[in-house]
CSV table of C-alpha atoms and ligand atoms in Angstrom, one decimal:
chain,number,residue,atom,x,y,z
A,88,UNK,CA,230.0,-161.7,1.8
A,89,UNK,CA,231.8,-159.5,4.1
A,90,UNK,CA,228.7,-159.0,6.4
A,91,UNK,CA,228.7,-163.2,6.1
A,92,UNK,CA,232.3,-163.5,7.6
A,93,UNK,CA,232.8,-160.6,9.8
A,94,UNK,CA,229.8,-159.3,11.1
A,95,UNK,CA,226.5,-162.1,11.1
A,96,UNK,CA,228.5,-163.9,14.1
A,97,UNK,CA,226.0,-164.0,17.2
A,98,UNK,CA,225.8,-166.3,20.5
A,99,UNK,CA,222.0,-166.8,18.9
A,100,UNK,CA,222.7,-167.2,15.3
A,101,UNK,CA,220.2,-167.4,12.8
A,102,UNK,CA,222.5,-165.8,10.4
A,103,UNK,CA,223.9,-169.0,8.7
A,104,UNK,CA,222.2,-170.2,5.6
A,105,UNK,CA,223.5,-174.1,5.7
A,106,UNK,CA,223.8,-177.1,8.4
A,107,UNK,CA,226.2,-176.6,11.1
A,108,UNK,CA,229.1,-177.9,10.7
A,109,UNK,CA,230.3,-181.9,10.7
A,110,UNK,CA,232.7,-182.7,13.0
A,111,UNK,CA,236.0,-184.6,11.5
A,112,UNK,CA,235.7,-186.7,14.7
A,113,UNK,CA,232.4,-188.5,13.1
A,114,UNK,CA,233.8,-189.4,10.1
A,115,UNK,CA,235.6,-192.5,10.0
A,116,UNK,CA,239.0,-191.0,9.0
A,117,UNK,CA,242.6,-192.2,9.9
A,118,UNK,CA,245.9,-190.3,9.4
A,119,UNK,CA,247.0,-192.5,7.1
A,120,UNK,CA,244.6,-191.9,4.8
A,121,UNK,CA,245.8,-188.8,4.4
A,122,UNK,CA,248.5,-187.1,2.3
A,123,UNK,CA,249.8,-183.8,1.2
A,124,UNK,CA,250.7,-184.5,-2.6
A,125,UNK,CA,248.5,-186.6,-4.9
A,126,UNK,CA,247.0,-186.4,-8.5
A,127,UNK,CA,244.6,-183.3,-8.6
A,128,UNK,CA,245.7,-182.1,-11.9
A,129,UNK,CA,242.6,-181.6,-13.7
A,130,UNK,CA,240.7,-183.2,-10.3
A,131,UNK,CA,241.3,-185.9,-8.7
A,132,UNK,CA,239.7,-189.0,-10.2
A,133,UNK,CA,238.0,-190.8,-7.4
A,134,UNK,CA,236.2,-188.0,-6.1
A,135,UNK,CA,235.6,-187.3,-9.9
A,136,UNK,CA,233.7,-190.5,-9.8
A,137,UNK,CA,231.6,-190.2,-6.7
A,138,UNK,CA,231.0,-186.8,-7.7
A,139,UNK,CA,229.3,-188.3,-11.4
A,140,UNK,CA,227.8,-190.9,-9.3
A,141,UNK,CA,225.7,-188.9,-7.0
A,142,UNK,CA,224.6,-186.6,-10.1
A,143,UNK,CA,224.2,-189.7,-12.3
A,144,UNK,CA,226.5,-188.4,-15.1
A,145,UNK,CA,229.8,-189.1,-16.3
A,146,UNK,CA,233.2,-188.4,-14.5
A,147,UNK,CA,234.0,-185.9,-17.8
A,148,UNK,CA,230.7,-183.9,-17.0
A,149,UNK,CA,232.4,-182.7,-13.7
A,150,UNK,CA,234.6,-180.1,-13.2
A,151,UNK,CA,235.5,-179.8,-9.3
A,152,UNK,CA,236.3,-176.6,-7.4
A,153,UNK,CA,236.9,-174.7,-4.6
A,154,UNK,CA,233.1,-174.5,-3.0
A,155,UNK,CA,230.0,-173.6,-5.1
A,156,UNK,CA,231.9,-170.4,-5.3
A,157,UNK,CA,234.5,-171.2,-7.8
A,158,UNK,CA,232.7,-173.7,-9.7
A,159,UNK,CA,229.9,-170.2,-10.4
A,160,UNK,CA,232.9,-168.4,-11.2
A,161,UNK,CA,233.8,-171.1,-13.6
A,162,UNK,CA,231.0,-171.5,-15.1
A,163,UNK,CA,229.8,-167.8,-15.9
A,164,UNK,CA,233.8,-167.4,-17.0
A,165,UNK,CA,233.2,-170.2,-19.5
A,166,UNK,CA,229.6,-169.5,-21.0
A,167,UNK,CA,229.7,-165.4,-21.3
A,168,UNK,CA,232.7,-163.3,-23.1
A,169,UNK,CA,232.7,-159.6,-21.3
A,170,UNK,CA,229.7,-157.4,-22.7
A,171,UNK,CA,227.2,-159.9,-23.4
A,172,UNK,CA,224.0,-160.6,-21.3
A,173,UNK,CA,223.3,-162.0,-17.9
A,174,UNK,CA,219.6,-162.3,-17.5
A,175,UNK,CA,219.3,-163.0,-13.1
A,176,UNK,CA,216.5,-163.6,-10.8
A,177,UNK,CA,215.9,-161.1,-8.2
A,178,UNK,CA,215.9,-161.1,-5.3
A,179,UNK,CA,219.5,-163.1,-5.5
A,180,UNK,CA,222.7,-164.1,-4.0
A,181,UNK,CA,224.5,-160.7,-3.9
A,182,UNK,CA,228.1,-162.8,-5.2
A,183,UNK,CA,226.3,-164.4,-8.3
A,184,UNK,CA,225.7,-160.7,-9.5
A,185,UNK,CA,229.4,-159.2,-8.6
A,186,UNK,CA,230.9,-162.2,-10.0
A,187,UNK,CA,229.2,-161.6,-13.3
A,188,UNK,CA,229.7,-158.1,-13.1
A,189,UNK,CA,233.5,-158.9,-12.2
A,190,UNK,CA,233.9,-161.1,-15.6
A,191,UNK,CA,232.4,-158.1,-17.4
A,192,UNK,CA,229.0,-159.1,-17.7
A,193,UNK,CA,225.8,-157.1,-18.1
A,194,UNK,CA,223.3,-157.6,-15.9
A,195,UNK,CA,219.4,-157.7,-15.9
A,196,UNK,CA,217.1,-158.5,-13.3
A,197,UNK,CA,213.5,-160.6,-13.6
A,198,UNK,CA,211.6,-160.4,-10.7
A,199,UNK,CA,210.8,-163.2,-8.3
A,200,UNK,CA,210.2,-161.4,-5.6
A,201,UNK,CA,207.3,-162.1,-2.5
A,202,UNK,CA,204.3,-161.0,-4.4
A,203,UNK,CA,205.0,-164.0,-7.0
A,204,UNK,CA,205.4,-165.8,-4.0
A,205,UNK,CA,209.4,-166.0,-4.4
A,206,UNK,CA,208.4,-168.7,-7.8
A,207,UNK,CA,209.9,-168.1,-11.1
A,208,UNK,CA,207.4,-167.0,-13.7
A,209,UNK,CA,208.7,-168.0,-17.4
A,210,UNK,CA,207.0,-165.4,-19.0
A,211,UNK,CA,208.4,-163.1,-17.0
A,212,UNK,CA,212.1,-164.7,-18.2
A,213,UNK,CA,210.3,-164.0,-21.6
A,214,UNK,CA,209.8,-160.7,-21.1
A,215,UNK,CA,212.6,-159.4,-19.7
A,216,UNK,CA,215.1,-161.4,-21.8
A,217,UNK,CA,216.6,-159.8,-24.9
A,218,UNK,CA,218.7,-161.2,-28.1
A,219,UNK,CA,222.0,-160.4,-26.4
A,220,UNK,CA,221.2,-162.6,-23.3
A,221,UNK,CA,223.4,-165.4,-23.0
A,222,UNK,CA,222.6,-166.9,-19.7
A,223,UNK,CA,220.0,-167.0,-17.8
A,224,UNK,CA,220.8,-167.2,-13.7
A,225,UNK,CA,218.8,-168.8,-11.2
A,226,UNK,CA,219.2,-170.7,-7.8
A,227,UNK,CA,217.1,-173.6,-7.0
A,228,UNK,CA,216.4,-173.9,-3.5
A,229,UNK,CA,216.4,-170.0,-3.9
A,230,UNK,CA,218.7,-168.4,-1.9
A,231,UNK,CA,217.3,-165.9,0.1
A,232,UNK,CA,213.5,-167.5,0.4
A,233,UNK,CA,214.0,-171.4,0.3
A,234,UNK,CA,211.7,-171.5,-2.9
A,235,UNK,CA,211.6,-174.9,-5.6
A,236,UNK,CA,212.0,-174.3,-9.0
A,237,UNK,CA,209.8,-177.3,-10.3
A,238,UNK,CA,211.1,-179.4,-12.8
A,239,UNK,CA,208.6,-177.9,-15.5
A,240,UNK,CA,209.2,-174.3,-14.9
A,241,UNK,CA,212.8,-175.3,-15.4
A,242,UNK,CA,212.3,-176.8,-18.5
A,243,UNK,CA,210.1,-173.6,-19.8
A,244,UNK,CA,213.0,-171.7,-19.0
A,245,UNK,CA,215.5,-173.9,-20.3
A,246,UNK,CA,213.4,-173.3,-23.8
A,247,UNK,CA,213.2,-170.1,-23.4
A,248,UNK,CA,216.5,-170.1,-23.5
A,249,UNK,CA,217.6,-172.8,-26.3
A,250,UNK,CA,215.7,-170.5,-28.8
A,251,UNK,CA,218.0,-167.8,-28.3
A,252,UNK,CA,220.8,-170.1,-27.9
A,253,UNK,CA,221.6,-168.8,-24.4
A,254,UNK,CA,222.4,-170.8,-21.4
A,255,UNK,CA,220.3,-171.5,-17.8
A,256,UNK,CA,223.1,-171.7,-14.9
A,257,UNK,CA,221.6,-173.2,-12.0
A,258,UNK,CA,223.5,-172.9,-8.6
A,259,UNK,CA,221.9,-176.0,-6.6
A,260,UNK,CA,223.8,-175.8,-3.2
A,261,UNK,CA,220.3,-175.6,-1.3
A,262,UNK,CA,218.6,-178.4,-3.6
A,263,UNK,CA,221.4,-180.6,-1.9
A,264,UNK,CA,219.1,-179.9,1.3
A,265,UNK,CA,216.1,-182.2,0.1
A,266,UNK,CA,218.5,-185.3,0.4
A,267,UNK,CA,216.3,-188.2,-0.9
A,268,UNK,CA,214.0,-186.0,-2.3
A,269,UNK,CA,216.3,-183.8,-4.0
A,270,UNK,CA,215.3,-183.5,-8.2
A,271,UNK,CA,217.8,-185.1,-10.4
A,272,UNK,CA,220.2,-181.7,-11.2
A,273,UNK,CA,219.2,-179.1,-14.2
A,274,UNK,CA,222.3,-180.6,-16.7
A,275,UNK,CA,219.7,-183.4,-17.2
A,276,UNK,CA,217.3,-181.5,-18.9
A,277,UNK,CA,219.3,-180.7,-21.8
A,278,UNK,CA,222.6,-179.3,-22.8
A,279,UNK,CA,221.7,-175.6,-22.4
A,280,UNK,CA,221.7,-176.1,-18.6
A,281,UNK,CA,224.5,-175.8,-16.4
A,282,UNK,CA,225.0,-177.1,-12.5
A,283,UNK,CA,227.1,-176.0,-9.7
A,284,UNK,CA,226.7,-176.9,-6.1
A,285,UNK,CA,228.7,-178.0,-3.0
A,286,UNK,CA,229.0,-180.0,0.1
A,287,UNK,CA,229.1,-176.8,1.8
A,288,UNK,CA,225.2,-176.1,3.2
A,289,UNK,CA,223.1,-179.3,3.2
A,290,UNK,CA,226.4,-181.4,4.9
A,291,UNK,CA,228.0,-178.7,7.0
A,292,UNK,CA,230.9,-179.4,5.1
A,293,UNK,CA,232.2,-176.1,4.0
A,294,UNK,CA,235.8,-176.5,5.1
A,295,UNK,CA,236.6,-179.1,2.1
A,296,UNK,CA,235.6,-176.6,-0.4
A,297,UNK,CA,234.2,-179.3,-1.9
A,298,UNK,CA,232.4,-178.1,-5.2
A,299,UNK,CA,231.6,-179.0,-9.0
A,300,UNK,CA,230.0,-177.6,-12.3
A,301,UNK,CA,228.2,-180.1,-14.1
A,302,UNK,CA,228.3,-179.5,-17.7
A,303,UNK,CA,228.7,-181.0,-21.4
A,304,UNK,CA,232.1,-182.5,-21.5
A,305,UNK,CA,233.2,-179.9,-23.9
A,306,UNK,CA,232.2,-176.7,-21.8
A,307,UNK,CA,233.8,-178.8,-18.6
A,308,UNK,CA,237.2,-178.8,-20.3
A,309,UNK,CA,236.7,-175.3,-20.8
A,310,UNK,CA,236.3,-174.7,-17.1
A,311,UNK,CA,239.5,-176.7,-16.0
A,312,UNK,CA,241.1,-174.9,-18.4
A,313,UNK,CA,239.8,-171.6,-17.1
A,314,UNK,CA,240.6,-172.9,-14.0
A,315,UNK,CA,244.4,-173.1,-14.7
A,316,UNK,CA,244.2,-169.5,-14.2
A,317,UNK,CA,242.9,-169.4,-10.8
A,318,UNK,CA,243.8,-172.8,-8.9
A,319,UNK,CA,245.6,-174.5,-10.7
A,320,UNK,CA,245.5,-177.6,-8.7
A,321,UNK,CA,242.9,-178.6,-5.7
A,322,UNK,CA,244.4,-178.9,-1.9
A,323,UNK,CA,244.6,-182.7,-2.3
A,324,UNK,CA,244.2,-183.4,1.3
A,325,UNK,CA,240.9,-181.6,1.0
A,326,UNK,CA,239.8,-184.3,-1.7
A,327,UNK,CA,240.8,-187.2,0.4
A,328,UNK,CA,238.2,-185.8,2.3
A,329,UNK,CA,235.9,-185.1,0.5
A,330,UNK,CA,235.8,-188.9,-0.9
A,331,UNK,CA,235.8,-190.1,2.5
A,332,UNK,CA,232.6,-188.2,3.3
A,333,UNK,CA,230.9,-188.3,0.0
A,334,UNK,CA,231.4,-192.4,0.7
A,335,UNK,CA,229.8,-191.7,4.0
A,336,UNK,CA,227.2,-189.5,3.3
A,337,UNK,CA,224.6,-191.1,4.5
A,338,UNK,CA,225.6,-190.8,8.3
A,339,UNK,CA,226.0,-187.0,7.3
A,340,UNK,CA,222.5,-186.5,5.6
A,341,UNK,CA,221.0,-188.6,8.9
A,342,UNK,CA,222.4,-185.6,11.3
A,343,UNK,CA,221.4,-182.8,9.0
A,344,UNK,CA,217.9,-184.5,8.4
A,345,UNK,CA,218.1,-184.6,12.2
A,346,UNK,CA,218.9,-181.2,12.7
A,347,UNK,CA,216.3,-179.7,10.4
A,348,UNK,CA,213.4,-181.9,11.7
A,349,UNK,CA,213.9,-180.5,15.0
A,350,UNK,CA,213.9,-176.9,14.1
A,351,UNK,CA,211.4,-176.6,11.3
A,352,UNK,CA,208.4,-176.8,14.0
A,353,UNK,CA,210.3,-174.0,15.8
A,354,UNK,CA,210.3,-171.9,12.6
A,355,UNK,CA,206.7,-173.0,11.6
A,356,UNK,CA,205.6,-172.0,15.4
A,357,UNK,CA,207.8,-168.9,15.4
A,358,UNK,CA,206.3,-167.7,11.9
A,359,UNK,CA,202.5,-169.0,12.4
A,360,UNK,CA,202.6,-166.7,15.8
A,361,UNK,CA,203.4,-163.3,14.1
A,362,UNK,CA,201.4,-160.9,12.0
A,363,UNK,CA,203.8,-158.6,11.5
A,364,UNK,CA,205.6,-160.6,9.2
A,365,UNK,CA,204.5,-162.1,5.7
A,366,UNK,CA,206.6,-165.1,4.6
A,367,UNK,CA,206.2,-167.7,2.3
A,368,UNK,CA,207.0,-170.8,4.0
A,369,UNK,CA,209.3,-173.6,1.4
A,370,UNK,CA,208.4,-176.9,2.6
A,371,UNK,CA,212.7,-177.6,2.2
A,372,UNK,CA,215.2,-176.2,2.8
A,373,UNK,CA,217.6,-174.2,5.5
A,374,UNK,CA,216.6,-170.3,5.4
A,375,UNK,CA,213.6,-168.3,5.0
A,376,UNK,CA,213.3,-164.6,4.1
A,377,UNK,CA,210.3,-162.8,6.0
A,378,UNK,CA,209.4,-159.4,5.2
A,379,UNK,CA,208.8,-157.1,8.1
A,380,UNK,CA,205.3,-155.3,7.4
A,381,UNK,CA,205.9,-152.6,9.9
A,382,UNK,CA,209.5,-150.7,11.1
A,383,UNK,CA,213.0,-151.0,9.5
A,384,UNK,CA,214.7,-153.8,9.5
A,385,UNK,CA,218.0,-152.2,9.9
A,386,UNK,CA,216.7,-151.1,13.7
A,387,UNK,CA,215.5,-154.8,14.2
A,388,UNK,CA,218.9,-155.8,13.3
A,389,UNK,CA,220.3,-153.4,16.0
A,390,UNK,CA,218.1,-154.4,18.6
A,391,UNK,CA,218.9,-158.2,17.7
A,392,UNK,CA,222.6,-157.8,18.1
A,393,UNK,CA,222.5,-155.6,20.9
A,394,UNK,CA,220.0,-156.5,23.7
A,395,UNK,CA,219.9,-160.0,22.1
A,396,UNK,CA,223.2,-161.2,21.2
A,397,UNK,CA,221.0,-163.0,18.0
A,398,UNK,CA,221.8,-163.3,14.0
A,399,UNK,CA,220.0,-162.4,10.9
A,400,UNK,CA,221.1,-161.4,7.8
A,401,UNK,CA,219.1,-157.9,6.8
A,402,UNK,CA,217.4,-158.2,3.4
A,403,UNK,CA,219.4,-155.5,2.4
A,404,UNK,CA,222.2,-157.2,1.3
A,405,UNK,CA,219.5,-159.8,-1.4
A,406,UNK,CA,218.3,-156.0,-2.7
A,407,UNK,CA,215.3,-156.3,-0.9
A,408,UNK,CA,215.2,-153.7,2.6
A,409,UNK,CA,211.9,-154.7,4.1
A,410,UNK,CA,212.8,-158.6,4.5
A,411,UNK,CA,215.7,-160.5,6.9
A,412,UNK,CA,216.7,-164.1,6.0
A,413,UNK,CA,216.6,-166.8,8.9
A,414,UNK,CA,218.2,-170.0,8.8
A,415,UNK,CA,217.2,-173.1,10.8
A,416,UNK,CA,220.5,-175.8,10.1
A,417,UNK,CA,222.0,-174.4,13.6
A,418,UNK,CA,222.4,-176.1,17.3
A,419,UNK,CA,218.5,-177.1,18.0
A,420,UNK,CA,218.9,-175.4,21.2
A,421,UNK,CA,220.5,-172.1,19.8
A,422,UNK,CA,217.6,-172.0,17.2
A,423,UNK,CA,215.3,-172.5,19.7
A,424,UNK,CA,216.2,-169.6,21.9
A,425,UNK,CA,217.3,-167.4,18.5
A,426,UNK,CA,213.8,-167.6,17.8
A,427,UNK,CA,212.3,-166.6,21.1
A,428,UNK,CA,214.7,-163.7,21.4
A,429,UNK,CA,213.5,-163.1,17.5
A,430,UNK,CA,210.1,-162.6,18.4
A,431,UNK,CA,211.1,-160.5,21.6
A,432,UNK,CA,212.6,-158.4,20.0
A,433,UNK,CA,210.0,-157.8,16.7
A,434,UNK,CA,207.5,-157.5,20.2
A,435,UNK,CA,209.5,-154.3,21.4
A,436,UNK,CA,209.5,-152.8,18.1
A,437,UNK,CA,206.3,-152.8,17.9
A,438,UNK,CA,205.6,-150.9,21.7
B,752,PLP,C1,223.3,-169.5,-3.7
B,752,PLP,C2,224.7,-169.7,-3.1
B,752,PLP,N1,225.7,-170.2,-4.0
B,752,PLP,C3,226.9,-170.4,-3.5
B,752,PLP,C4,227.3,-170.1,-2.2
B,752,PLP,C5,228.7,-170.3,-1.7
B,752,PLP,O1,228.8,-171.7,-1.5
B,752,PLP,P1,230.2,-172.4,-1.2
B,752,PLP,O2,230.5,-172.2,0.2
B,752,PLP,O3,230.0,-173.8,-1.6
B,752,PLP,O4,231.3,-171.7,-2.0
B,752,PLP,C6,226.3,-169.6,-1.3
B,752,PLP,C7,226.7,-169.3,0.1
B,752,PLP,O5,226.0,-168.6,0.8
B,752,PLP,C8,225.0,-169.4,-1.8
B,752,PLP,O6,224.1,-168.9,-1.0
């Protein structure tokens, strides 16, 4: 996360995992619709609603908070006491392992990694679960490689799971990406699953740290209770917004489809002209994670950010050295060139 804030920032940046972000200007917002104070308390109801709506539950199945972040915080806080099991995919999102680690969590690994073709294999969950695991941790689109978890896969895992009477946590901030065709979210395939996502990478809306759990109503009380701790309340300006935009969201999802459409034949082109990668391409999504068949990618980072002022985010930091993730929800034009310079560079390594 660190790298993220201070150091992936590049004039060419294919660094960033989501859509760029909205502008304030588009959304039809006045001042007065805004206010400091309001009734957040254990969230505020109206975006409660929307929030239920758009996942087809019921207002008590939500619990909002601060980003996806928060809401995995939340949820691993609520389903795992300090000690017991965390069974996670790897490669992963580096913060879903600290923050497990941080609540006291042990941690396992099962692989998913290129040579499965980035899927998730149940009876590898089967083998490399034990009687102490207690949740099971996956993201679907997978963040670093883009990768679906289908619907039936889920539900294997999901009984792999029951019969040990563990949970399957789900972080779904990239499954947000496939608008229309997004699946309806894990909680609806049973009680042992549990959701969080945002408006943070499909809407390039980050700055409303707008994000839920979806859970049974009695594990979502324990969240807002566990989230007493940490919050205590939600910036309530911030959910004015968030209402506003989720009531717009189809002007939102039109530029982000817009956005992706134009730079998915960039990436496709970029990727279908190079041997010295081998990537598995998702058909969704905002970020791919290529692994470099020849060289370090540590020195392709240097080059990149040296001669070519351009982004990526070095494998490294998903446990996995030989691979880069690239995002495509940036400034067609910036992509566009990020990518040239991309494959310049990967060309003078290779001299
Ligand atoms: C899988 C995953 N979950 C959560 C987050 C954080 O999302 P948010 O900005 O909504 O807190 C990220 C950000 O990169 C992510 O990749």
């Amino acid at each position: 996360m660190q790298y993220a804030k201070l150091r992936s920032e590049a004039k060419y940046n294919l660094a960033a995992s989501g859509v760029m972000s909205y502008p304030l200007a588009e959304l039809p917002i006045k001042l007065e619709d805004l206010e400091i104070n309001g009734p957040t308390l254990y969230g505020y109801e109206p975006l409660l609603e929307r929030l239920a709506k758009l996942n087809g539950v019921t207002p008590d199945c939500v619990v909002t908070a601060q980003g996806t972040s928060l809401a995995n915080h939340l949820a691993i806080a609520a389903t795992l006491e300090p000690g017991e099991e965390a069974l996670v995919e790897w490669p992963t999102y580096e913060l879903l392992t600290s923050t497990l680690q941080y609540l006291g969590a042990r941690v396992r690994f099962f692989d998913r990694g290129l040579e499965r073709g980035f899927r998730v294999d149940p009876e590898e969950v089967e083998r490399k679960i034990t009687p102490q695991t207690r949740l099971i941790v996956l993201t679907n689109l997978h963040n670093p490689s883009g990768t679906l978890i289908h619907d039936a896969t889920l539900n294997a895992v999901g009984e792999i799971a029951r019969k040990i009477n563990a949970r399957v946590l789900v972080d779904e901030v990239y499954l947000e990406s496939m608008f229309e065709q997004r699946p309806h979210p894990a909680i609806h395939m049973g009680d042992h699953f549990v959701v969080t996502s945002s408006l943070t990478k499909a809407f390039g809306l980050s700055g409303v740290r707008c994000g839920w759990v979806l859970a049974t109503p009695e594990l979502a009380q324990r969240m807002r209770h566990i989230h007493d701790l940490y919050g205590v309340n939600a910036a309530f300006p911030a959910d004015l917004i968030s209402v506003i935009a989720l009531d717009n969201l189809d002007r939102v999802i039109a530029r982000a489809k817009k956005l992706l459409a134009a730079n998915r034949p960039v990436l496709d082109a970029f990727l279908q002209s190079r041997d010295d990668l081998a990537c598995v391409r998702p058909e969704y999504g905002t970020v791919v994670f290529p692994k470099l068949l020849k060289g370090s990618v540590e020195a392709l980072d240097r080059l990149l950010r040296e001669k070519y002022e351009t982004g990526i985010v070095p494998g490294k930091y998903f446990g996995e050295e030989r691979h880069f993730r690239v995002g495509i929800g940036g400034d067609p034009d910036m992509t566009h060139v990020g990518f040239e310079r991309l494959g310049a560079a990967l060309d003078e390594m290779r001299k």
